[in-house]
Each structure stands twice: as C-alpha cells, then as structure tokens.
PDB file as gemmi writes it, atoms N, CA and C in Angstrom:
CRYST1    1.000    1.000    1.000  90.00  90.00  90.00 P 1                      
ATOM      1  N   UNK A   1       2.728  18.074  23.340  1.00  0.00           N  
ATOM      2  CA  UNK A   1       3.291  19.076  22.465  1.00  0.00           C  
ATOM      3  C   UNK A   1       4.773  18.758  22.306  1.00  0.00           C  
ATOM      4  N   UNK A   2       5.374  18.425  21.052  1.00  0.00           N  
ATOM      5  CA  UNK A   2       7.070  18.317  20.734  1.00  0.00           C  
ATOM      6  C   UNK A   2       7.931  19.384  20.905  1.00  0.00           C  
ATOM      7  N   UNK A   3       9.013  18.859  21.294  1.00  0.00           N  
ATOM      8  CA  UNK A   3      10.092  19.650  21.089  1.00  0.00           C  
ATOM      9  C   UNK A   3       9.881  20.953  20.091  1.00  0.00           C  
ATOM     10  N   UNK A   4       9.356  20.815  18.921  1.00  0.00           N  
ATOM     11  CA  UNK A   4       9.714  21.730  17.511  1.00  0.00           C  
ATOM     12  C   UNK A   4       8.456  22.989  17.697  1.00  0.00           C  
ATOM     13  N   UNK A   5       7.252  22.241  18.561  1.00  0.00           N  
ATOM     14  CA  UNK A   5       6.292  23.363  18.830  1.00  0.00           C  
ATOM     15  C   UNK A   5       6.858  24.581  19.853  1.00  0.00           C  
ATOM     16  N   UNK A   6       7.150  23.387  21.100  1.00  0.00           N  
ATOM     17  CA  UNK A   6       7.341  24.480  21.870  1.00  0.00           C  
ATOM     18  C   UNK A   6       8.270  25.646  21.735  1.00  0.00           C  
ATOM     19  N   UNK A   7       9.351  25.291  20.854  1.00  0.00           N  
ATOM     20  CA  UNK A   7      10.602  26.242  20.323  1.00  0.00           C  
ATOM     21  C   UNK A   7       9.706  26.836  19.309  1.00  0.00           C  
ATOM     22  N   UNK A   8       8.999  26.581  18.645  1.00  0.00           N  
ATOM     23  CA  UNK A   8       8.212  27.663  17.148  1.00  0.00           C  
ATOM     24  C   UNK A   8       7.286  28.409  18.217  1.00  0.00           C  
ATOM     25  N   UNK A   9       6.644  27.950  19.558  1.00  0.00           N  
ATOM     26  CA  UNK A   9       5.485  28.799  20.462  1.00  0.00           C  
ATOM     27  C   UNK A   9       6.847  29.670  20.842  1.00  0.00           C  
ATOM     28  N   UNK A  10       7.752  29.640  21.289  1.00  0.00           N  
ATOM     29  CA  UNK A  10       8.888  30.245  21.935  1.00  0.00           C  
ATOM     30  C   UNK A  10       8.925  31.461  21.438  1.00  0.00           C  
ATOM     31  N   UNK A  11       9.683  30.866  20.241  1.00  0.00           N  
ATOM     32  CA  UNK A  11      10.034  32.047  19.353  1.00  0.00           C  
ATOM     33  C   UNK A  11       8.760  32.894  19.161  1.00  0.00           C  
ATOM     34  N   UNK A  12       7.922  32.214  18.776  1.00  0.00           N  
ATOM     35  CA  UNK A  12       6.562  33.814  18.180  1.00  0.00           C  
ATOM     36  C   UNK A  12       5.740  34.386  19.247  1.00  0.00           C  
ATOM     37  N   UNK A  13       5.753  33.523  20.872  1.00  0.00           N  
ATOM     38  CA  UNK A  13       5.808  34.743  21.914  1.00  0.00           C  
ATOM     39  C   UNK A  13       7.062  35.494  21.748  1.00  0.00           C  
ATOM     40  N   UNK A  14       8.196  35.458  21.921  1.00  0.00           N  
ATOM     41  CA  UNK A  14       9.063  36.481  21.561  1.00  0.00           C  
ATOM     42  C   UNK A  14       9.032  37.981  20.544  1.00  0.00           C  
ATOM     43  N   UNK A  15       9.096  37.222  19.652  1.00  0.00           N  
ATOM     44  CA  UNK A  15       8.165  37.981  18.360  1.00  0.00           C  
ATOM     45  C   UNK A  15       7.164  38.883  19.052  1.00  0.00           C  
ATOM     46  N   UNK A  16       6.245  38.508  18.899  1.00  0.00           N  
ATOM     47  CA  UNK A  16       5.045  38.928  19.840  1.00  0.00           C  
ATOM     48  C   UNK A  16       5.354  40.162  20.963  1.00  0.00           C  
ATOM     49  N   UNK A  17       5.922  39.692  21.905  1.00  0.00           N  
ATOM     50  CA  UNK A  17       6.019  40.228  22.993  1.00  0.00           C  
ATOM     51  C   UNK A  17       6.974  41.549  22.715  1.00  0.00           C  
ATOM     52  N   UNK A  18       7.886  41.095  21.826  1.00  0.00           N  
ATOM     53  CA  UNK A  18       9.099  41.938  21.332  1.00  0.00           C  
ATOM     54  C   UNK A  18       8.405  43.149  20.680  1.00  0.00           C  
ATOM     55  N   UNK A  19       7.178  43.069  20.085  1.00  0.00           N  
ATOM     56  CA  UNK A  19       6.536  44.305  19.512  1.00  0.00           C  
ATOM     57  C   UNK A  19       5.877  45.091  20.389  1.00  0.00           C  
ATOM     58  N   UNK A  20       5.349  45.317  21.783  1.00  0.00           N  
ATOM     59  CA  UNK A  20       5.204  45.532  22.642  1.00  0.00           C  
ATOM     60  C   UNK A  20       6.023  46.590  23.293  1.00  0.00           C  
ATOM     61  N   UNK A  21       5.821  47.731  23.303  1.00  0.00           N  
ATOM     62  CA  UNK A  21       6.434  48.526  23.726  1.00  0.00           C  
ATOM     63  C   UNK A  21       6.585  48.502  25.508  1.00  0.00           C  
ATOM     64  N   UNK A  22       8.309  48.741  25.773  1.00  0.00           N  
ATOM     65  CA  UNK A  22       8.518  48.773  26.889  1.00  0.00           C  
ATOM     66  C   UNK A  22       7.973  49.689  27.804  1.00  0.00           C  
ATOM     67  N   UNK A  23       7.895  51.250  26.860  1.00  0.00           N  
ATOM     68  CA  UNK A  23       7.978  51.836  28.025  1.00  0.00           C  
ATOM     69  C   UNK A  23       6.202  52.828  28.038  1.00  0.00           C  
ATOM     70  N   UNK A  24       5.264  51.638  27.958  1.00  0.00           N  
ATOM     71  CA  UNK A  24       4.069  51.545  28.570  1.00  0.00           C  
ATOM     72  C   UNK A  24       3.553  52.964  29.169  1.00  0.00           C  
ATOM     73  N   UNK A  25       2.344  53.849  29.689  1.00  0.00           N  
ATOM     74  CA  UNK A  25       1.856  54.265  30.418  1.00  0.00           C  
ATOM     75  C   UNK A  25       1.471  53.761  31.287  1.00  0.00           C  
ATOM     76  N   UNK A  26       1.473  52.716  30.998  1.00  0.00           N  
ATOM     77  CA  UNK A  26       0.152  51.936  32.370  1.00  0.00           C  
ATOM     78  C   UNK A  26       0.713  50.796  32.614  1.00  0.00           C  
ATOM     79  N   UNK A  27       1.386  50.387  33.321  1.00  0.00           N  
ATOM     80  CA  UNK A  27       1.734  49.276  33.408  1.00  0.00           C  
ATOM     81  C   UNK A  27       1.267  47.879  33.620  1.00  0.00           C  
ATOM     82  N   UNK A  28      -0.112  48.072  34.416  1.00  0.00           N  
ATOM     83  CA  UNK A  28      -1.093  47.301  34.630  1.00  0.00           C  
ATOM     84  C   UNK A  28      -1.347  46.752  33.434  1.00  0.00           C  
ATOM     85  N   UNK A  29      -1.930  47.493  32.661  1.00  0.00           N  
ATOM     86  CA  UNK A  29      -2.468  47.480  31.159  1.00  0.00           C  
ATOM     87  C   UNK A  29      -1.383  46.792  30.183  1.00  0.00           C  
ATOM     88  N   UNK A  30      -0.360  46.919  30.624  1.00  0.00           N  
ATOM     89  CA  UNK A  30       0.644  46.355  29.385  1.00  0.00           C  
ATOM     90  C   UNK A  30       0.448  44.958  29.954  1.00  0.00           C  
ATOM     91  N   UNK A  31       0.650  44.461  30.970  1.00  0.00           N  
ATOM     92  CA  UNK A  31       0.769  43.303  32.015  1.00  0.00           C  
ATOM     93  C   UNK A  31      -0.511  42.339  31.348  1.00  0.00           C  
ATOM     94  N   UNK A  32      -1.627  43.045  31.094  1.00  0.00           N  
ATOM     95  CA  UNK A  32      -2.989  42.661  30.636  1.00  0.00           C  
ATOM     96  C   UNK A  32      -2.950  42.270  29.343  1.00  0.00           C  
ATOM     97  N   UNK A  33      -2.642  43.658  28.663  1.00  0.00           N  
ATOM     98  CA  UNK A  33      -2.147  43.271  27.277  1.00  0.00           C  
ATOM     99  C   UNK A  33      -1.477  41.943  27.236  1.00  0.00           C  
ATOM    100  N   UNK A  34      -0.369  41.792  27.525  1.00  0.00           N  
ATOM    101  CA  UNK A  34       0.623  40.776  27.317  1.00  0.00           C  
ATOM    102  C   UNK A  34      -0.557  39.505  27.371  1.00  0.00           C  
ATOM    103  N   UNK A  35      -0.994  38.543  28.581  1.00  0.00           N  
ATOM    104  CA  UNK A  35      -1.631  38.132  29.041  1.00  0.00           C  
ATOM    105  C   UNK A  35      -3.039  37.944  27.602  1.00  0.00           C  
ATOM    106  N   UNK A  36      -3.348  38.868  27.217  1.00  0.00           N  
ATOM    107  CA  UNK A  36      -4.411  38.566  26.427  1.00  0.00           C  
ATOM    108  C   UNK A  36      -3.597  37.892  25.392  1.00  0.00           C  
ATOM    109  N   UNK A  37      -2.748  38.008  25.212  1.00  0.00           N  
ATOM    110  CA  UNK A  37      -1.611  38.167  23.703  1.00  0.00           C  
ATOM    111  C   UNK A  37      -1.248  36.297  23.944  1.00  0.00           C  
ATOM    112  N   UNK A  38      -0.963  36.448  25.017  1.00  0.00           N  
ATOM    113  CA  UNK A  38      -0.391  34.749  25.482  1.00  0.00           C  
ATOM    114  C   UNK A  38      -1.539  34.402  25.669  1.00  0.00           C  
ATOM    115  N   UNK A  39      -2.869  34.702  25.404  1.00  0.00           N  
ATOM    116  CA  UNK A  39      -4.206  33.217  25.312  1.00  0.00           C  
ATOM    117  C   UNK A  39      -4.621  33.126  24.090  1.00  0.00           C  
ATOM    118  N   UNK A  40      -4.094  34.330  23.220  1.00  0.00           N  
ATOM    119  CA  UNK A  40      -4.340  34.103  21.664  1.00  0.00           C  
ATOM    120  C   UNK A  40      -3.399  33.240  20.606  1.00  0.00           C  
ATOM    121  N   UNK A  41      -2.145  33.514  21.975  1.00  0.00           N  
ATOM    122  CA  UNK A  41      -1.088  32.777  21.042  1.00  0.00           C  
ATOM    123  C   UNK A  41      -1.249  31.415  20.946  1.00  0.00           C  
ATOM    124  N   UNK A  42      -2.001  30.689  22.862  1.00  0.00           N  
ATOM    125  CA  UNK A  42      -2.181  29.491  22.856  1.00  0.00           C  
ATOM    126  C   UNK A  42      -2.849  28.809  22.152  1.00  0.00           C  
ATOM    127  N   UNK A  43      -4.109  29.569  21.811  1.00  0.00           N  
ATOM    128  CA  UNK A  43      -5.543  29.267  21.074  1.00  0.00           C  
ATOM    129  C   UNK A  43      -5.498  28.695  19.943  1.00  0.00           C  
ATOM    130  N   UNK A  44      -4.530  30.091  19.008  1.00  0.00           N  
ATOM    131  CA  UNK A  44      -4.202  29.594  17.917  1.00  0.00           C  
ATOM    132  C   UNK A  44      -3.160  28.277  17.619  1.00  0.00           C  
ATOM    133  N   UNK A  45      -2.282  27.986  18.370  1.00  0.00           N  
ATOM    134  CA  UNK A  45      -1.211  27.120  18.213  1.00  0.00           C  
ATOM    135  C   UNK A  45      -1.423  25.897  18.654  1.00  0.00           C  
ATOM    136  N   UNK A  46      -2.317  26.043  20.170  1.00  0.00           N  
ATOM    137  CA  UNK A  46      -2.916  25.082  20.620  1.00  0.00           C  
ATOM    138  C   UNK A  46      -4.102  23.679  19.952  1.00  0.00           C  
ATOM    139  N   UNK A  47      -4.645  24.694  19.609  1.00  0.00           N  
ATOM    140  CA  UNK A  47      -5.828  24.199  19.412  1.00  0.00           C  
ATOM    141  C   UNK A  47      -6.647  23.648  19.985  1.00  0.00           C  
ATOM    142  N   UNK A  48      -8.382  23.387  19.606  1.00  0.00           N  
ATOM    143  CA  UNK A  48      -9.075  22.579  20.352  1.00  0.00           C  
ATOM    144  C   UNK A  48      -8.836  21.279  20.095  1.00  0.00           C  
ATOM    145  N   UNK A  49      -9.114  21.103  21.421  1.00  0.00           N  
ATOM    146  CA  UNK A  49      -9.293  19.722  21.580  1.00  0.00           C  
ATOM    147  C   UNK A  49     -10.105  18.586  21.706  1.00  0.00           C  
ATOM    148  N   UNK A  50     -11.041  17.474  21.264  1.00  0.00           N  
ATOM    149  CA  UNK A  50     -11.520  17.305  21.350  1.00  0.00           C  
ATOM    150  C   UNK A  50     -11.862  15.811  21.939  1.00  0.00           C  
ATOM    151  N   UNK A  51     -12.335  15.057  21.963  1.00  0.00           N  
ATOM    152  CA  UNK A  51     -12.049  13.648  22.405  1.00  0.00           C  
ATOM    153  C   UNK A  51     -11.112  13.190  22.851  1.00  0.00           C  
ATOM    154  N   UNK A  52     -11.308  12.963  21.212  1.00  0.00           N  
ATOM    155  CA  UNK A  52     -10.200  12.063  20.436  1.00  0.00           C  
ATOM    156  C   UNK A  52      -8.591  12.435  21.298  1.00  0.00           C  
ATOM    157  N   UNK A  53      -8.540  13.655  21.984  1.00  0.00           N  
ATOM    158  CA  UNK A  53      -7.600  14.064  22.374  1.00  0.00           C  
ATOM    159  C   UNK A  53      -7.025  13.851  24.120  1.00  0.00           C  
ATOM    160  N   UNK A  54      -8.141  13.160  23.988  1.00  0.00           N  
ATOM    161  CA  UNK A  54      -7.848  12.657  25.529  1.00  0.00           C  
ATOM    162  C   UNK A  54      -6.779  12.582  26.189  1.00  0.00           C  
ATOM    163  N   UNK A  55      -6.398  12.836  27.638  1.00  0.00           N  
ATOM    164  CA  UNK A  55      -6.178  13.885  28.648  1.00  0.00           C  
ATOM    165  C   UNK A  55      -6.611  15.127  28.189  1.00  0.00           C  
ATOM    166  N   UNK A  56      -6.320  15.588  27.008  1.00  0.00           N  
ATOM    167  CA  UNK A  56      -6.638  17.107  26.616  1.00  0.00           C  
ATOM    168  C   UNK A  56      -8.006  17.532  26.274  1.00  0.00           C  
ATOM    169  N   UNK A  57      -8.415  18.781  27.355  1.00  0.00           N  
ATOM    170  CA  UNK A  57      -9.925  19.037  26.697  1.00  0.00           C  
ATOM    171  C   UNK A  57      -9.942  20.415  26.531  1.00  0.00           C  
ATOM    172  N   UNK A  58     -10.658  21.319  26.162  1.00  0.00           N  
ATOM    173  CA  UNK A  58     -10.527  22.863  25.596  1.00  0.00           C  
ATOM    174  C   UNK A  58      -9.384  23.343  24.731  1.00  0.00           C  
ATOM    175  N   UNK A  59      -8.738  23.840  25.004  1.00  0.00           N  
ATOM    176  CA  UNK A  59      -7.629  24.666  24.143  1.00  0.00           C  
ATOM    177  C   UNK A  59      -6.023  24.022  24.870  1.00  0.00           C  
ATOM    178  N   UNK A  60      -6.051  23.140  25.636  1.00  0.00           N  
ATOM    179  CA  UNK A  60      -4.853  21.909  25.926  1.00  0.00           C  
ATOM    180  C   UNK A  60      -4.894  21.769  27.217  1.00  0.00           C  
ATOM    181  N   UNK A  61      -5.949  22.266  28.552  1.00  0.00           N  
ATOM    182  CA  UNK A  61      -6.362  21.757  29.620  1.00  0.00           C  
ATOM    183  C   UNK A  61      -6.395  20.155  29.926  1.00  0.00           C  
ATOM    184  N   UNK A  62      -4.779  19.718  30.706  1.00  0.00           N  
ATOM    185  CA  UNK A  62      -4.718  18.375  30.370  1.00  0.00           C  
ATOM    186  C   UNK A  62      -5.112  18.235  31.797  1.00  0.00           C  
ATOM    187  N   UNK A  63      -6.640  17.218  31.531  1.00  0.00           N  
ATOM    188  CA  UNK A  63      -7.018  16.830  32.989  1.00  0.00           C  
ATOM    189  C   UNK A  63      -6.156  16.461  34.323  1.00  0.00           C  
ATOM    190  N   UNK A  64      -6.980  16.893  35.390  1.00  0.00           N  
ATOM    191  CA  UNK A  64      -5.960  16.521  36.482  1.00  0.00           C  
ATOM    192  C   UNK A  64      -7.191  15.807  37.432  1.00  0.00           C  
ATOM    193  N   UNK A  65      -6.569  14.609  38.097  1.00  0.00           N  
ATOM    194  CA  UNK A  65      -7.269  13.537  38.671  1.00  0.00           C  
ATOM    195  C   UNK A  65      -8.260  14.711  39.494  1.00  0.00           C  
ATOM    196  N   UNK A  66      -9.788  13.851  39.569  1.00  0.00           N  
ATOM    197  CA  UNK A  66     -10.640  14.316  40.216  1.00  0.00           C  
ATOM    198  C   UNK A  66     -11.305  15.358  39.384  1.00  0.00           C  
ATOM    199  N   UNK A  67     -11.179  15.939  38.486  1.00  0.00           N  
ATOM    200  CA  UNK A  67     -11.454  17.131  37.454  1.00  0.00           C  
ATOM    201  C   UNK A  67     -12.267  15.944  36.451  1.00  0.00           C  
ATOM    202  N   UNK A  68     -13.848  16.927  36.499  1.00  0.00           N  
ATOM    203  CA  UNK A  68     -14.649  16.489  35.992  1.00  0.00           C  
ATOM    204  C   UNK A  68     -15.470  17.422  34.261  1.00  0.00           C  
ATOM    205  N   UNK A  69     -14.228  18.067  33.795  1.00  0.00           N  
ATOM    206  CA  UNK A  69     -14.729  18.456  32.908  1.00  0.00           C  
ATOM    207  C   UNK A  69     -14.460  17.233  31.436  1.00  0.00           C  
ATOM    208  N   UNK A  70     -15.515  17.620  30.204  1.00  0.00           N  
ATOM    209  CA  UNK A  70     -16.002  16.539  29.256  1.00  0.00           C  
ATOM    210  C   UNK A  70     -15.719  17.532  28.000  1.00  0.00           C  
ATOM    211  N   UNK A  71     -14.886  16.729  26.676  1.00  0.00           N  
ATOM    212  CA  UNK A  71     -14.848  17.649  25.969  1.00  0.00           C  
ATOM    213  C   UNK A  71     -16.248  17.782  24.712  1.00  0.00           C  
ATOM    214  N   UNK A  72     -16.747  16.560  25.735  1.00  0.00           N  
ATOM    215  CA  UNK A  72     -18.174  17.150  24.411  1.00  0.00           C  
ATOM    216  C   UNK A  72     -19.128  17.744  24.884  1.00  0.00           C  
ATOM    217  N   UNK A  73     -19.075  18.416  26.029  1.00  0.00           N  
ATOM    218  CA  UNK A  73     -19.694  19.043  27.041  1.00  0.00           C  
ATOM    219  C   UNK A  73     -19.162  20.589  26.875  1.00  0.00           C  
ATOM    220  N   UNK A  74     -17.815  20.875  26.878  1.00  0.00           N  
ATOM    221  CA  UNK A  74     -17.746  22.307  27.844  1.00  0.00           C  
ATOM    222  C   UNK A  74     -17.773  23.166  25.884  1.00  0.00           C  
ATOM    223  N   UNK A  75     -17.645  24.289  26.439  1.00  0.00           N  
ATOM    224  CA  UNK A  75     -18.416  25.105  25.453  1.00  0.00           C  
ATOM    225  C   UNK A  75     -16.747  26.070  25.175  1.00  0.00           C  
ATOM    226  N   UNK A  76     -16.686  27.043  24.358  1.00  0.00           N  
ATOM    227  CA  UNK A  76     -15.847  27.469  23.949  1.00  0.00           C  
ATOM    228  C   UNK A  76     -14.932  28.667  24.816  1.00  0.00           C  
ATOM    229  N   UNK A  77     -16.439  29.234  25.395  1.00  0.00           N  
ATOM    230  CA  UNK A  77     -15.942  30.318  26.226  1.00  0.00           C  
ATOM    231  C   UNK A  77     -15.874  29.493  27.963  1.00  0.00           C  
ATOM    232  N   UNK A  78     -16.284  28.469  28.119  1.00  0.00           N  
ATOM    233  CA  UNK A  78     -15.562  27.541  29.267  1.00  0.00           C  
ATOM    234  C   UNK A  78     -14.099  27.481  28.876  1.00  0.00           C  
ATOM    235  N   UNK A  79     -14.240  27.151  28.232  1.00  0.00           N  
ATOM    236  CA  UNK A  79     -12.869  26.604  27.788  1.00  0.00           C  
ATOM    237  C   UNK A  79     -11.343  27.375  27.821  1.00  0.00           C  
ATOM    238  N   UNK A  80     -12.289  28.898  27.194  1.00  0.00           N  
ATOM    239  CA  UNK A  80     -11.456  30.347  27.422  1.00  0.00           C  
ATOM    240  C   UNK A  80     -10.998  30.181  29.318  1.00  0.00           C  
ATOM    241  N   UNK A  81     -12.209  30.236  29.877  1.00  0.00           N  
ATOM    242  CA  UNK A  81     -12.026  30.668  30.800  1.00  0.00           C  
ATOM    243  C   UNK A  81     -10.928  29.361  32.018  1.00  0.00           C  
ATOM    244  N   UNK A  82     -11.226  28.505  31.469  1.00  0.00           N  
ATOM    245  CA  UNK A  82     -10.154  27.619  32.079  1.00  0.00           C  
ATOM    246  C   UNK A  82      -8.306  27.733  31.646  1.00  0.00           C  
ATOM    247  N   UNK A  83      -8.623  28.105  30.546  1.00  0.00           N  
ATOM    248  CA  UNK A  83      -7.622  28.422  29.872  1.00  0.00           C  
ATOM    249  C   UNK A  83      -6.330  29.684  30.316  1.00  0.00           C  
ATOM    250  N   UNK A  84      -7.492  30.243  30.756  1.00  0.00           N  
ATOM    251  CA  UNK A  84      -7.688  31.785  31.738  1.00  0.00           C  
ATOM    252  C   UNK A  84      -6.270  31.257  33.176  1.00  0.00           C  
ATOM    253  N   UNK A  85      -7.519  30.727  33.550  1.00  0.00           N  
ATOM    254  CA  UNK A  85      -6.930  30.019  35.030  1.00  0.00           C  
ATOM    255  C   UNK A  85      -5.929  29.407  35.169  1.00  0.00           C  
ATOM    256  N   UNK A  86      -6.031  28.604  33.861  1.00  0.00           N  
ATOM    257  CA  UNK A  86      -4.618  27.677  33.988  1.00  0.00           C  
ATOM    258  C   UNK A  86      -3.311  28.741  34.108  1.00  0.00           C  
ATOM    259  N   UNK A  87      -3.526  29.415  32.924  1.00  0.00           N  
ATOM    260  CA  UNK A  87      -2.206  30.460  32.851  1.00  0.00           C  
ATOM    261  C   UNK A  87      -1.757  31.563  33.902  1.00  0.00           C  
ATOM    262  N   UNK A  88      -2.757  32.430  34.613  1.00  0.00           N  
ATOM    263  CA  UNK A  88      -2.511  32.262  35.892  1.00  0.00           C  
ATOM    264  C   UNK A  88      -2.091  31.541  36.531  1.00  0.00           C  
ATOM    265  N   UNK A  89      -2.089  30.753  36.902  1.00  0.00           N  
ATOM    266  CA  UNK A  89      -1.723  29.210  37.797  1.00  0.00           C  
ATOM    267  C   UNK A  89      -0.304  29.041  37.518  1.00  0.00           C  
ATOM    268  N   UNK A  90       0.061  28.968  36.606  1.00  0.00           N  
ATOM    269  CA  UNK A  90       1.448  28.673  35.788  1.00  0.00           C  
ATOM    270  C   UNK A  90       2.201  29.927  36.130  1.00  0.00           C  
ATOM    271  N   UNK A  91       1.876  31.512  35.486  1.00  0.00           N  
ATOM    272  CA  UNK A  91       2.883  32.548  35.937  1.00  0.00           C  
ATOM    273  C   UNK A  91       2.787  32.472  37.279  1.00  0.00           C  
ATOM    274  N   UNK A  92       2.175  32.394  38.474  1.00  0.00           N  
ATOM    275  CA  UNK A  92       2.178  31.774  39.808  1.00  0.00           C  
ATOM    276  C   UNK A  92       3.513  31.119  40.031  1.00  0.00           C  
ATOM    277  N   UNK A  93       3.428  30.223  39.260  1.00  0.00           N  
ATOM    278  CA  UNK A  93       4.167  29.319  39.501  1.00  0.00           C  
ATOM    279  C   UNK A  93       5.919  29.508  39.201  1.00  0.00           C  
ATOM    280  N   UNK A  94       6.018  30.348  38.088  1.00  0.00           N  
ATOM    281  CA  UNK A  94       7.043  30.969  37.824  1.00  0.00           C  
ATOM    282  C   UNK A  94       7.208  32.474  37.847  1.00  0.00           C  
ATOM    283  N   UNK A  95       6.545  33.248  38.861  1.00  0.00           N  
ATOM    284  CA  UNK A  95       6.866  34.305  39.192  1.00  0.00           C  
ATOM    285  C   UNK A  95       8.638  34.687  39.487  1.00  0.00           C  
ATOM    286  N   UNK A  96       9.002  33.597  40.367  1.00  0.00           N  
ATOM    287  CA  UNK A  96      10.608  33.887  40.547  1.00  0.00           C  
ATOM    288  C   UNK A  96      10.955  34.569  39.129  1.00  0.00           C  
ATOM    289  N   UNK A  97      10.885  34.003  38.153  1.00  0.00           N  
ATOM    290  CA  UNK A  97      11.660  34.143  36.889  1.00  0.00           C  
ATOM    291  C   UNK A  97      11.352  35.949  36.676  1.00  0.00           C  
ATOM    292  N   UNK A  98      10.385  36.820  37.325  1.00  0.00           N  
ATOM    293  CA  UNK A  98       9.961  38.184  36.587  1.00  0.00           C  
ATOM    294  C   UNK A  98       9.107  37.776  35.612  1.00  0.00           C  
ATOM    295  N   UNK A  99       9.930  39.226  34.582  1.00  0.00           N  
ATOM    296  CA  UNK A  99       9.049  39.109  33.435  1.00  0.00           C  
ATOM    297  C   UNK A  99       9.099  38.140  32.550  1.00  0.00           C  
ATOM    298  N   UNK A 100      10.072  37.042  32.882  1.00  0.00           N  
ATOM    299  CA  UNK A 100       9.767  36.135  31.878  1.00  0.00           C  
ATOM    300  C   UNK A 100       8.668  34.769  32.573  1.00  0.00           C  
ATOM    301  N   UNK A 101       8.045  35.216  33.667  1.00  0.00           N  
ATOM    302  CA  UNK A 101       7.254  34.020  33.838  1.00  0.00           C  
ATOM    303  C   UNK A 101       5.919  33.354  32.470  1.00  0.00           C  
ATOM    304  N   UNK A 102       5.590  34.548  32.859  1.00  0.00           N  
ATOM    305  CA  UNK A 102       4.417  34.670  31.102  1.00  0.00           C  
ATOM    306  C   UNK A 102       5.030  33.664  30.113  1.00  0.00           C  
ATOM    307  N   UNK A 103       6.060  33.812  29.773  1.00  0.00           N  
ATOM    308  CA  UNK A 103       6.633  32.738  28.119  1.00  0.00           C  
ATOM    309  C   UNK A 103       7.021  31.666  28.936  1.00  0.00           C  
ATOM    310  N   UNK A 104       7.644  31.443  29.940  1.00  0.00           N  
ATOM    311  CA  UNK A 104       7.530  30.235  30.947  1.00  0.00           C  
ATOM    312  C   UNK A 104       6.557  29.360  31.067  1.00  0.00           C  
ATOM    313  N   UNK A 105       5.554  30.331  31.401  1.00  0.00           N  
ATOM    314  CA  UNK A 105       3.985  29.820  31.696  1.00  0.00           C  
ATOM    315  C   UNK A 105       3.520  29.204  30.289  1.00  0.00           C  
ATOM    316  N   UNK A 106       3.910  29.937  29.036  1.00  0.00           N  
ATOM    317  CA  UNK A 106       3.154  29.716  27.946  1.00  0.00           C  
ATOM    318  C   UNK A 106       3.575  28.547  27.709  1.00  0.00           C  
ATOM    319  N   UNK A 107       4.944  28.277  27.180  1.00  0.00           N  
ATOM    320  CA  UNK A 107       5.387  26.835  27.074  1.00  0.00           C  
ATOM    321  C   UNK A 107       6.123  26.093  27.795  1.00  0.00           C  
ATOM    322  N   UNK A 108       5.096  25.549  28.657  1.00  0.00           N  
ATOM    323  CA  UNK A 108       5.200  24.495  29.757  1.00  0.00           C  
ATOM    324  C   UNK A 108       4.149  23.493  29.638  1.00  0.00           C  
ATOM    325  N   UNK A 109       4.920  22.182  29.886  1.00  0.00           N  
ATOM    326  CA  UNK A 109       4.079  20.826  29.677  1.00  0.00           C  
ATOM    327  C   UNK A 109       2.694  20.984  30.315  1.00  0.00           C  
ATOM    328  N   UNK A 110       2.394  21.452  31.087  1.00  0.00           N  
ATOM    329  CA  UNK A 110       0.969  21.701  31.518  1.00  0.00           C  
ATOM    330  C   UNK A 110       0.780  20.159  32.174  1.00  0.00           C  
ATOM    331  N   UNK A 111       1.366  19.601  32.945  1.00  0.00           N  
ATOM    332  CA  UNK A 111       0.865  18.103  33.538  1.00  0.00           C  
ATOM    333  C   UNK A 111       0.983  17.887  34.637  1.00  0.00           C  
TER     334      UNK A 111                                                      
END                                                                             
C-alpha cells in the first residue's frame, strides 16, 4: 500500500470516526461501533485479494511464514474473520497510543 493510500485511508478514518459521537451511552458499543467502521473502511479500500496478489490473501492478510492459508481457497467470510483478528492484533499492539490505536492499527504496513 503507497504513501498516497495510506494518507487518503488516514484521512477518511478521520472523517469517519469524526462523525461519531463522543459522548456515547455505552461505551462498549461505541468501541464496537468504531471497530466495525475500521473493517468496512479496510474492505472497501483494501480490497480483495487474490493470487495474483501474492503475499496478500483476503482483504490484505499479508502471509506470515508457516501460515497456510490459499487465496483460491478461503472464502469471504474467512477472510472477514481473519481480517477480524488481524486488527485486533494490531490495536494490541498499539494500545499505548489510547484512542488512537484503532487508526494506528488501520494504517499500518501489516508485515
């Protein structure tokens, strides 16, 4: 993914997120919300991947040694669901940051 994506993914999680009201009932639920919002954003921007796209398989799941998934194999809602995991994995990873781990998580090289 270039330079020009990840600043255009940047900006329209921002966008995005910016419409989102702060001050929530539920906080859980906004947390969720958000989260659904950042696998639609990926989906769409991302795209599938297919072969031809090698390291990349599902929606930009860039293989990691020993990982035996096939992109003419896994199915759409696999794909969700790895997709799932990964991004977990990532706000994990940038929890320090707060609330900005999520747009952290979103555009990051994934490698």
């Amino acid at each position: 993914m270039g330079i020009r994506a990840k600043l255009f993914a940047a900006f329209f999680a921002i966008v995005c997120f910016g419409s989102i009201p702060l001050w929530a009932e539920n906080p859980v639920k906004e947390k969720q919300d958000r989260f659904s919002l950042a696998v639609e954003c990926i989906k769409r921007f991302e795209g599938w991947h297919s072969s031809r796209h090698y390291p990349y398989v599902g929606w930009g799941h860039c293989l990691q040694p020993g990982e035996k998934y096939s992109a003419h194999t896994m199915t759409r809602q696999q794909a969700d669901e790895l997709l799932r995991k990964d991004l977990r994995k990532f706000c994990a990873m940038f929890r320090q940051f707060g609330k900005d781990s999520l747009l952290l998580s979103e555009i990051s090289d994934k490698r």
